[in-house]
């Protein structure tokens, strides 16, 4: 099998993940999208490892660690989401605004809009 | 049918067989069974009384801690397998074993901690 | 075949990891709330001693090398190298770690945070931070980077019933996780092109060497390699809060406990930069044409946006947050130049910045205990009630601004300027010059508030650990001011 | 062509075994339980000791109406039984019954087995979720918790064998097996078997389906053939678990006098008997007891076994 | 060794004040320290070998930070010596003035002034480019606080404006210095001056000169970079204004003489016409602006712009005559404007305002000593022959009459003509000022006010300036003899 196939699949998977991260507002769904991205990484690594006939199996080793990292991230992430949910009853990242930049009175024009706290706040959504 | 993909092709074939069995059974079932739905029949079953509230009631997440423990430890176990297959090979030896004990020690530490903190009990 | 491990070389992170375990056990079995703190402090100091010993002992140690028969004619390529770079960055990390631990003792005195977990997580993060600069392959690099990051998420959220802390942690977490994924994808592409995970071998392959038959002809995967490098850069840009991936900094610093904010702004950031420097100068020098200009633009944008955002802040921690974004820009700037002195310049700036910024955070942590709002205006007239705190903070701020008597900051800026000028990046130098002035404005305005003659609020009680923390930062900054050589020539 | 035929033949045999063995175990359970409880069990269907009882059950189930509750998540509800059942079939492909008698020798066979084993449990969780029923949901969560608690000891115990054998291939492990592995890996064997029972939700670990508490948990809403398939999955699970224990810990086809295949089957059925015996003998655990047993009992034991294996292995090598 | 003491004594003294127990010893402390420093500077001047003023004397050269090539290299020559003495003198006089009129938060003010003194002296004795820059920067923070804490009503904005402008200037300066360093590989000002920019291409020299001169010009200040100055001078307390005008501005022009012109001759040649043009614009602009001012301090501040225009014009000629003029003008302006700000401060202290229309006239009648001192200072400042102010302006115009080789003579003749016009305008606004303030009848509103005349402390603070103005004005050679050989060496006229 040519290496292009898994590589393209991985790229697509990664793109789906990126889309999810950008489009989803629920923290847990964002987390799942990140998992997709990480799995795209794994797919890439394993495919390349096999294709390259890497004698050190660097790709596979890295994959193992990526799996572990992903698991740890999920564990920590869910814990944080739970904690936030307990306190706020929402995990919508758009509605977590307590820490947003306070709107200064009469902000001088020309200064950049405070990303993360502007009225539309799109810039903060990548989180 | 040899080699890496060959092996998994066999697995895939068996998977298809399994799905086929399921599909076949359900098809046979469709031909044999009666089909007379009534609203009462399709009602969610709660010991015979009318169901209260939604089925997907929010429930306590006391299992979360276990889920987390599992994720941590099971994933740690991922490292055990590659290690297990080679650690006795020539060239490896006591040092490799000691390393794994260190690794297991950290896992054990986690369990001891969880146990002491009463995480494993029922809250 | 068997790996012989040089335990002396890996002692610093090992000690920290063991200390972390010890802290956990102490907390579980002893139940004395103060014990974990002292154990953590001991661990950090012991690790510092190990670093010092390694530095004195000289000869760069390396361990976890590729065994001879697998090298394919390439270099030995060890995964863990305790060379000068490693030791210097480790020393910076550990110095900051001591301050963070001391600040934590004060922070935890309130009792709303579980102490054992707190110190355990701190030590884990430190272990990652110390292992990171020693990493010379992708696996070590990624793992230690995550080891630095993951505990910090939890630390930020550990004050469980504080919604803000949780929000900060969630934001930090999501940003960091996404950046990790992006970076890893880039790394996987690089691996695909080169077939190597050791940095020096990646560099060799990218430069045209071949260690196995399987790797395609050199240059065949160039576009893929470029894409990989750009993705890796983007990932790191998140970690060091470079523009346009900076937006999380203000919220997160503000919401997290002050020691965590300090840790984020110094240790996490230093870790990000250490990784960035290692990867880009050791693994991707052949692609400098690709990432050099990108880093330059990133640096310029980072310092400018960070400064402009800091300019309008009314909250102390938030100001420090954005200003540390701006400082990231200065650290990035020399890396854009192809000059030999680029890395020493960045590292020198990093070390000096670490000392100054830790100090500022230490004082802010002290002040935050009595002035919960922690607005800049809460600092008005601090001089009148707490002259020592005010003097220390004033000194750190002036240092950060890069003005005498804060010579540490001035020299830091000079070093960076020199690199940028020598690298022929005139436009970047001019952007930096303008930014220095902007930065000066808000630092000096804050410093000015300290000495204002109005409304002296309550005095600020300084606990012993916090006092020691401030003193350490003060001494470090002072020494750097008098002998900048220590930082500037740390890398020879 | 020959190879293809060979493979096809192996698949047919596996499928046949998959359909047959669980029924035998099920029938055995009927009879053994009955006799242990001092009664006869099925006696009517097929005349001789009710041997065709399960076939009759099957015919009955096939004719029953397939009720899907209005509130349920139809698609997931529908495929859950397949998800519960098919993995056990797939596992059988790597289980050797004799030297060379294996569907396919995967070099990461043990990994494969453990991975697929987890998928099977997913079926129950899906069922519990899709039913839109509080009891089912509760059951589903219990299943999940149980899976998580027992996956780790299972994996650790299995890795102990992998260590001992130095390979992940199941036939490879059997080939490496020596009789003194029995005492050596005894702890691991017990841990593996107990954890496997828990994963299968067999008594005394059947609180997810506890009919007296939560009315069969995830399967409350199931009727007809889909329910039957779940039951079939349970018995297939017993077969698989016993087969794995046999292969990993009891030496598979090794044994004196008799042919290897026979030894394998004998061991499997002996273990299946134990499974039934345990069901009759032990009361159901409480959910927290179950968790505690896993984390405080089995996991440390498994770690101990790992250590033991490592030490012995290194001593042997030296 | 003395240069080191000049820097360290005030610094250590300032540090000593930070000890909390020092609360009681403040009175006279600053005076004693600055007196000591003045003594040191006089000792330096006394031990100076006037036979060879072009050589660096009392040299100290210790490596500080090898990583930056930074050396602790101090020394004086004919160019820096007068400025060192001037600085020490003005600081000491400031403390004399303060002794007679203690300010609030005296301890902090003493610290600030002492640090300021260290920075100013350091700037003049530093012989390493980076060290020069460091001292150049040291001045900023204490001056910021002097303005921001002890200043007038608009002090915050003025202080911020001051520090931002000058910092921007010094950032650009730093870039220029680093460019020089990158091109020549050395930071030693003596070496650099000796080689006259060999090793740097013309383009690099021009770039570096623009950066260095631009940075210094902010401090000098040169039109159009002067806008921070009127606010800062006006809002600063008297001692702040005195030191600002008397010393800080000199740091900019001193840098031009020490770094920009000798090290970057080709760059200087290319940029000098622009420098000259800005200088004469500054002269005329400053004078016109003075005419429009109602506030005494503000008027003096703008007059500084004009005077520094002459100094810059002197540099722009790139001739020994012009350079000497510039250095002479530096010292003269330091003395005279320092005196003027002292006097303006005195006026403001008494009348509570420095608005000329509110002051009304008749000061000579009401406060004869103060009035006559003001008259003297104003006349000196407008460049009356025989007083210090005259020589600087005259020599600068003379230099413009025959500019250095490679410069367009007609252009400089135009500059000279405009500069001459400037002298007339200068005379005009000072005379207008005098006519409004010192002459005429005292305003009725001050009839019942208690307005003490010059006190002993004030007299002690001001009379040395008067005396020196007279001495240098009558005997300009005393100063020119010291500077001229050094200037010739720096310009490469004489080996």
mmCIF file of N, CA and C in Angstrom, chain C residues 225-314:
data_model
loop_
_atom_site.group_PDB
_atom_site.id
_atom_site.type_symbol
_atom_site.label_atom_id
_atom_site.label_comp_id
_atom_site.label_asym_id
_atom_site.label_seq_id
_atom_site.Cartn_x
_atom_site.Cartn_y
_atom_site.Cartn_z
ATOM 1 N N UNK C 225 8.094 18.638 4.514
ATOM 2 C CA UNK C 225 8.920 19.072 5.641
ATOM 3 C C UNK C 225 8.604 20.508 6.009
ATOM 4 N N UNK C 226 8.428 21.339 5.012
ATOM 5 C CA UNK C 226 8.108 22.741 5.283
ATOM 6 C C UNK C 226 6.786 22.836 6.035
ATOM 7 N N UNK C 227 5.801 22.080 5.541
ATOM 8 C CA UNK C 227 4.506 22.105 6.224
ATOM 9 C C UNK C 227 4.672 21.656 7.669
ATOM 10 N N UNK C 228 5.468 20.602 7.851
ATOM 11 C CA UNK C 228 5.682 20.108 9.206
ATOM 12 C C UNK C 228 6.309 21.155 10.096
ATOM 13 N N UNK C 229 7.322 21.807 9.577
ATOM 14 C CA UNK C 229 8.016 22.813 10.384
ATOM 15 C C UNK C 229 7.076 23.958 10.740
ATOM 16 N N UNK C 230 6.269 24.354 9.787
ATOM 17 C CA UNK C 230 5.356 25.463 10.068
ATOM 18 C C UNK C 230 4.347 25.055 11.138
ATOM 19 N N UNK C 231 3.863 23.824 11.053
ATOM 20 C CA UNK C 231 2.905 23.373 12.065
ATOM 21 C C UNK C 231 3.558 23.302 13.444
ATOM 22 N N UNK C 232 4.781 22.798 13.459
ATOM 23 C CA UNK C 232 5.481 22.729 14.748
ATOM 24 C C UNK C 232 5.643 24.134 15.317
ATOM 25 N N UNK C 233 5.987 25.047 14.450
ATOM 26 C CA UNK C 233 6.161 26.427 14.908
ATOM 27 C C UNK C 233 4.850 26.970 15.472
ATOM 28 N N UNK C 234 3.772 26.679 14.772
ATOM 29 C CA UNK C 234 2.476 27.150 15.260
ATOM 30 C C UNK C 234 2.180 26.561 16.630
ATOM 31 N N UNK C 235 2.493 25.271 16.786
ATOM 32 C CA UNK C 235 2.252 24.644 18.080
ATOM 33 C C UNK C 235 3.032 25.322 19.184
ATOM 34 N N UNK C 236 4.283 25.591 18.902
ATOM 35 C CA UNK C 236 5.093 26.239 19.926
ATOM 36 C C UNK C 236 4.647 27.675 20.163
ATOM 37 N N UNK C 237 4.172 28.291 19.117
ATOM 38 C CA UNK C 237 3.705 29.661 19.289
ATOM 39 C C UNK C 237 2.571 29.708 20.302
ATOM 40 N N UNK C 238 1.722 28.690 20.294
ATOM 41 C CA UNK C 238 0.694 28.596 21.318
ATOM 42 C C UNK C 238 1.324 28.515 22.699
ATOM 43 N N UNK C 239 2.299 27.631 22.802
ATOM 44 C CA UNK C 239 2.872 27.367 24.127
ATOM 45 C C UNK C 239 3.508 28.618 24.709
ATOM 46 N N UNK C 240 4.180 29.380 23.872
ATOM 47 C CA UNK C 240 4.848 30.553 24.422
ATOM 48 C C UNK C 240 3.971 31.793 24.301
ATOM 49 N N UNK C 241 2.711 31.577 23.954
ATOM 50 C CA UNK C 241 1.748 32.682 23.859
ATOM 51 C C UNK C 241 2.219 33.748 22.884
ATOM 52 N N UNK C 242 2.671 33.314 21.717
ATOM 53 C CA UNK C 242 3.045 34.286 20.704
ATOM 54 C C UNK C 242 1.810 34.660 19.893
ATOM 55 N N UNK C 243 1.784 35.887 19.462
ATOM 56 C CA UNK C 243 0.687 36.343 18.598
ATOM 57 C C UNK C 243 0.775 35.557 17.296
ATOM 58 N N UNK C 244 -0.266 35.110 16.691
ATOM 59 C CA UNK C 244 -1.679 35.302 17.033
ATOM 60 C C UNK C 244 -2.248 34.222 17.937
ATOM 61 N N UNK C 245 -1.433 33.549 18.669
ATOM 62 C CA UNK C 245 -1.947 32.486 19.537
ATOM 63 C C UNK C 245 -1.823 32.895 21.002
ATOM 64 N N UNK C 246 -2.083 34.133 21.257
ATOM 65 C CA UNK C 246 -1.778 34.690 22.566
ATOM 66 C C UNK C 246 -3.009 34.905 23.416
ATOM 67 N N UNK C 247 -4.198 34.822 22.783
ATOM 68 C CA UNK C 247 -5.385 35.379 23.427
ATOM 69 C C UNK C 247 -5.702 34.773 24.783
ATOM 70 N N UNK C 248 -5.184 33.575 25.024
ATOM 71 C CA UNK C 248 -5.540 32.922 26.276
ATOM 72 C C UNK C 248 -4.816 33.523 27.476
ATOM 73 N N UNK C 249 -3.693 34.167 27.223
ATOM 74 C CA UNK C 249 -2.806 34.517 28.334
ATOM 75 C C UNK C 249 -3.508 35.367 29.395
ATOM 76 N N UNK C 250 -4.162 36.427 28.974
ATOM 77 C CA UNK C 250 -4.739 37.351 29.942
ATOM 78 C C UNK C 250 -5.729 36.659 30.856
ATOM 79 N N UNK C 251 -6.666 35.951 30.267
ATOM 80 C CA UNK C 251 -7.701 35.299 31.064
ATOM 81 C C UNK C 251 -7.105 34.267 32.003
ATOM 82 N N UNK C 252 -6.179 33.504 31.464
ATOM 83 C CA UNK C 252 -5.655 32.388 32.250
ATOM 84 C C UNK C 252 -4.822 32.892 33.412
ATOM 85 N N UNK C 253 -3.974 33.834 33.165
ATOM 86 C CA UNK C 253 -3.133 34.350 34.247
ATOM 87 C C UNK C 253 -4.004 34.965 35.333
ATOM 88 N N UNK C 254 -5.033 35.641 34.865
ATOM 89 C CA UNK C 254 -5.893 36.343 35.799
ATOM 90 C C UNK C 254 -6.667 35.356 36.662
ATOM 91 N N UNK C 255 -7.100 34.277 36.069
ATOM 92 C CA UNK C 255 -7.969 33.370 36.796
ATOM 93 C C UNK C 255 -7.222 32.398 37.680
ATOM 94 N N UNK C 256 -6.012 32.073 37.305
ATOM 95 C CA UNK C 256 -5.273 31.069 38.061
ATOM 96 C C UNK C 256 -4.708 31.700 39.332
ATOM 97 N N UNK C 257 -4.407 30.873 40.329
ATOM 98 C CA UNK C 257 -3.730 31.410 41.509
ATOM 99 C C UNK C 257 -2.406 32.055 41.087
ATOM 100 N N UNK C 258 -1.997 33.044 41.841
ATOM 101 C CA UNK C 258 -0.815 33.810 41.415
ATOM 102 C C UNK C 258 0.436 32.938 41.239
ATOM 103 N N UNK C 259 0.710 32.004 42.149
ATOM 104 C CA UNK C 259 1.909 31.178 41.907
ATOM 105 C C UNK C 259 1.820 30.419 40.578
ATOM 106 N N UNK C 260 0.626 30.012 40.234
ATOM 107 C CA UNK C 260 0.484 29.299 38.961
ATOM 108 C C UNK C 260 0.720 30.256 37.797
ATOM 109 N N UNK C 261 0.211 31.457 37.959
ATOM 110 C CA UNK C 261 0.468 32.432 36.902
ATOM 111 C C UNK C 261 1.968 32.659 36.758
ATOM 112 N N UNK C 262 2.652 32.723 37.892
ATOM 113 C CA UNK C 262 4.108 32.898 37.848
ATOM 114 C C UNK C 262 4.751 31.713 37.152
ATOM 115 N N UNK C 263 4.284 30.541 37.500
ATOM 116 C CA UNK C 263 4.830 29.334 36.886
ATOM 117 C C UNK C 263 4.597 29.347 35.379
ATOM 118 N N UNK C 264 3.394 29.767 35.013
ATOM 119 C CA UNK C 264 3.071 29.818 33.584
ATOM 120 C C UNK C 264 3.970 30.797 32.864
ATOM 121 N N UNK C 265 4.151 31.943 33.505
ATOM 122 C CA UNK C 265 4.836 33.001 32.767
ATOM 123 C C UNK C 265 6.334 32.758 32.727
ATOM 124 N N UNK C 266 6.848 31.965 33.632
ATOM 125 C CA UNK C 266 8.291 31.734 33.602
ATOM 126 C C UNK C 266 8.625 30.298 33.199
ATOM 127 N N UNK C 267 8.133 29.343 33.971
ATOM 128 C CA UNK C 267 8.589 27.974 33.733
ATOM 129 C C UNK C 267 7.974 27.408 32.458
ATOM 130 N N UNK C 268 6.670 27.535 32.327
ATOM 131 C CA UNK C 268 6.048 27.016 31.108
ATOM 132 C C UNK C 268 6.621 27.713 29.884
ATOM 133 N N UNK C 269 6.763 28.996 30.027
ATOM 134 C CA UNK C 269 7.263 29.750 28.889
ATOM 135 C C UNK C 269 8.690 29.348 28.563
ATOM 136 N N UNK C 270 9.506 29.233 29.595
ATOM 137 C CA UNK C 270 10.890 28.822 29.358
ATOM 138 C C UNK C 270 10.919 27.432 28.729
ATOM 139 N N UNK C 271 10.014 26.593 29.185
ATOM 140 C CA UNK C 271 9.965 25.251 28.600
ATOM 141 C C UNK C 271 9.623 25.343 27.110
ATOM 142 N N UNK C 272 8.626 26.153 26.811
ATOM 143 C CA UNK C 272 8.269 26.324 25.407
ATOM 144 C C UNK C 272 9.439 26.829 24.592
ATOM 145 N N UNK C 273 10.138 27.789 25.140
ATOM 146 C CA UNK C 273 11.266 28.339 24.383
ATOM 147 C C UNK C 273 12.402 27.342 24.271
ATOM 148 N N UNK C 274 12.624 26.600 25.344
ATOM 149 C CA UNK C 274 13.692 25.605 25.271
ATOM 150 C C UNK C 274 13.386 24.605 24.157
ATOM 151 N N UNK C 275 12.129 24.162 24.121
ATOM 152 C CA UNK C 275 11.752 23.231 23.068
ATOM 153 C C UNK C 275 11.903 23.855 21.700
ATOM 154 N N UNK C 276 11.433 25.070 21.585
ATOM 155 C CA UNK C 276 11.526 25.787 20.310
ATOM 156 C C UNK C 276 12.976 25.896 19.856
ATOM 157 N N UNK C 277 13.818 26.300 20.778
ATOM 158 C CA UNK C 277 15.228 26.480 20.416
ATOM 159 C C UNK C 277 15.840 25.149 20.009
ATOM 160 N N UNK C 278 15.563 24.128 20.809
ATOM 161 C CA UNK C 278 16.154 22.825 20.499
ATOM 162 C C UNK C 278 15.722 22.356 19.122
ATOM 163 N N UNK C 279 14.407 22.393 18.908
ATOM 164 C CA UNK C 279 13.911 21.868 17.638
ATOM 165 C C UNK C 279 14.430 22.668 16.459
ATOM 166 N N UNK C 280 14.323 23.954 16.560
ATOM 167 C CA UNK C 280 14.584 24.739 15.366
ATOM 168 C C UNK C 280 16.067 24.909 15.092
ATOM 169 N N UNK C 281 16.852 24.992 16.158
ATOM 170 C CA UNK C 281 18.278 25.164 15.866
ATOM 171 C C UNK C 281 18.996 23.832 15.712
ATOM 172 N N UNK C 282 18.505 22.796 16.387
ATOM 173 C CA UNK C 282 19.194 21.517 16.256
ATOM 174 C C UNK C 282 18.630 20.678 15.121
ATOM 175 N N UNK C 283 17.319 20.720 14.942
ATOM 176 C CA UNK C 283 16.725 19.808 13.969
ATOM 177 C C UNK C 283 16.447 20.469 12.624
ATOM 178 N N UNK C 284 16.073 21.728 12.641
ATOM 179 C CA UNK C 284 15.644 22.346 11.389
ATOM 180 C C UNK C 284 16.560 23.459 10.883
ATOM 181 N N UNK C 285 17.850 23.400 11.152
ATOM 182 C CA UNK C 285 18.655 24.519 10.646
ATOM 183 C C UNK C 285 18.625 24.591 9.115
ATOM 184 N N UNK C 286 18.424 23.460 8.487
ATOM 185 C CA UNK C 286 18.436 23.476 7.026
ATOM 186 C C UNK C 286 17.250 24.246 6.463
ATOM 187 N N UNK C 287 16.212 24.386 7.267
ATOM 188 C CA UNK C 287 15.015 25.073 6.762
ATOM 189 C C UNK C 287 14.910 26.475 7.335
ATOM 190 N N UNK C 288 16.042 27.021 7.729
ATOM 191 C CA UNK C 288 16.001 28.352 8.335
ATOM 192 C C UNK C 288 15.333 29.366 7.415
ATOM 193 N N UNK C 289 15.537 29.150 6.124
ATOM 194 C CA UNK C 289 14.910 30.060 5.173
ATOM 195 C C UNK C 289 13.403 30.095 5.326
ATOM 196 N N UNK C 290 12.838 28.994 5.811
ATOM 197 C CA UNK C 290 11.384 28.947 5.975
ATOM 198 C C UNK C 290 10.966 29.588 7.285
ATOM 199 N N UNK C 291 11.611 29.116 8.361
ATOM 200 C CA UNK C 291 11.077 29.560 9.649
ATOM 201 C C UNK C 291 11.706 30.852 10.146
ATOM 202 N N UNK C 292 12.871 31.209 9.636
ATOM 203 C CA UNK C 292 13.503 32.438 10.104
ATOM 204 C C UNK C 292 12.592 33.651 9.957
ATOM 205 N N UNK C 293 12.142 33.925 8.740
ATOM 206 C CA UNK C 293 11.250 35.080 8.566
ATOM 207 C C UNK C 293 9.962 34.950 9.361
ATOM 208 N N UNK C 294 9.456 33.713 9.445
ATOM 209 C CA UNK C 294 8.217 33.537 10.212
ATOM 210 C C UNK C 294 8.436 33.919 11.670
ATOM 211 N N UNK C 295 9.556 33.460 12.206
ATOM 212 C CA UNK C 295 9.841 33.784 13.607
ATOM 213 C C UNK C 295 9.992 35.291 13.774
ATOM 214 N N UNK C 296 10.626 35.912 12.807
ATOM 215 C CA UNK C 296 10.799 37.371 12.900
ATOM 216 C C UNK C 296 9.449 38.066 12.943
ATOM 217 N N UNK C 297 8.572 37.673 12.041
ATOM 218 C CA UNK C 297 7.249 38.307 12.009
ATOM 219 C C UNK C 297 6.497 38.018 13.303
ATOM 220 N N UNK C 298 6.618 36.772 13.738
ATOM 221 C CA UNK C 298 5.956 36.372 14.978
ATOM 222 C C UNK C 298 6.457 37.221 16.142
ATOM 223 N N UNK C 299 7.763 37.395 16.184
ATOM 224 C CA UNK C 299 8.352 38.172 17.279
ATOM 225 C C UNK C 299 7.836 39.601 17.246
ATOM 226 N N UNK C 300 7.860 40.194 16.060
ATOM 227 C CA UNK C 300 7.420 41.587 15.959
ATOM 228 C C UNK C 300 5.964 41.710 16.368
ATOM 229 N N UNK C 301 5.139 40.816 15.841
ATOM 230 C CA UNK C 301 3.711 40.895 16.169
ATOM 231 C C UNK C 301 3.496 40.653 17.652
ATOM 232 N N UNK C 302 4.221 39.695 18.197
ATOM 233 C CA UNK C 302 4.023 39.350 19.607
ATOM 234 C C UNK C 302 4.347 40.517 20.507
ATOM 235 N N UNK C 303 5.502 41.116 20.287
ATOM 236 C CA UNK C 303 5.855 42.202 21.203
ATOM 237 C C UNK C 303 4.916 43.376 21.040
ATOM 238 N N UNK C 304 4.516 43.645 19.813
ATOM 239 C CA UNK C 304 3.653 44.805 19.599
ATOM 240 C C UNK C 304 2.273 44.578 20.210
ATOM 241 N N UNK C 305 1.662 43.467 19.870
ATOM 242 C CA UNK C 305 0.309 43.222 20.372
ATOM 243 C C UNK C 305 0.319 43.080 21.890
ATOM 244 N N UNK C 306 1.310 42.338 22.398
ATOM 245 C CA UNK C 306 1.389 42.174 23.844
ATOM 246 C C UNK C 306 1.481 43.516 24.547
ATOM 247 N N UNK C 307 2.304 44.367 24.011
ATOM 248 C CA UNK C 307 2.475 45.673 24.641
ATOM 249 C C UNK C 307 1.212 46.509 24.539
ATOM 250 N N UNK C 308 0.587 46.479 23.363
ATOM 251 C CA UNK C 308 -0.616 47.298 23.214
ATOM 252 C C UNK C 308 -1.717 46.811 24.147
ATOM 253 N N UNK C 309 -1.791 45.500 24.323
ATOM 254 C CA UNK C 309 -2.813 44.985 25.229
ATOM 255 C C UNK C 309 -2.459 45.332 26.668
ATOM 256 N N UNK C 310 -1.187 45.236 26.991
ATOM 257 C CA UNK C 310 -0.781 45.533 28.369
ATOM 258 C C UNK C 310 -1.049 46.995 28.692
ATOM 259 N N UNK C 311 -0.955 47.808 27.685
ATOM 260 C CA UNK C 311 -1.083 49.252 27.863
ATOM 261 C C UNK C 311 -2.407 49.632 28.501
ATOM 262 N N UNK C 312 -3.452 48.857 28.214
ATOM 263 C CA UNK C 312 -4.774 49.277 28.669
ATOM 264 C C UNK C 312 -5.243 48.472 29.860
ATOM 265 N N UNK C 313 -4.366 47.761 30.510
ATOM 266 C CA UNK C 313 -4.800 46.937 31.627
ATOM 267 C C UNK C 313 -4.883 47.743 32.906
ATOM 268 N N UNK C 314 -5.854 47.358 33.708
ATOM 269 C CA UNK C 314 -5.988 47.970 35.027
ATOM 270 C C UNK C 314 -5.711 46.954 36.117
#
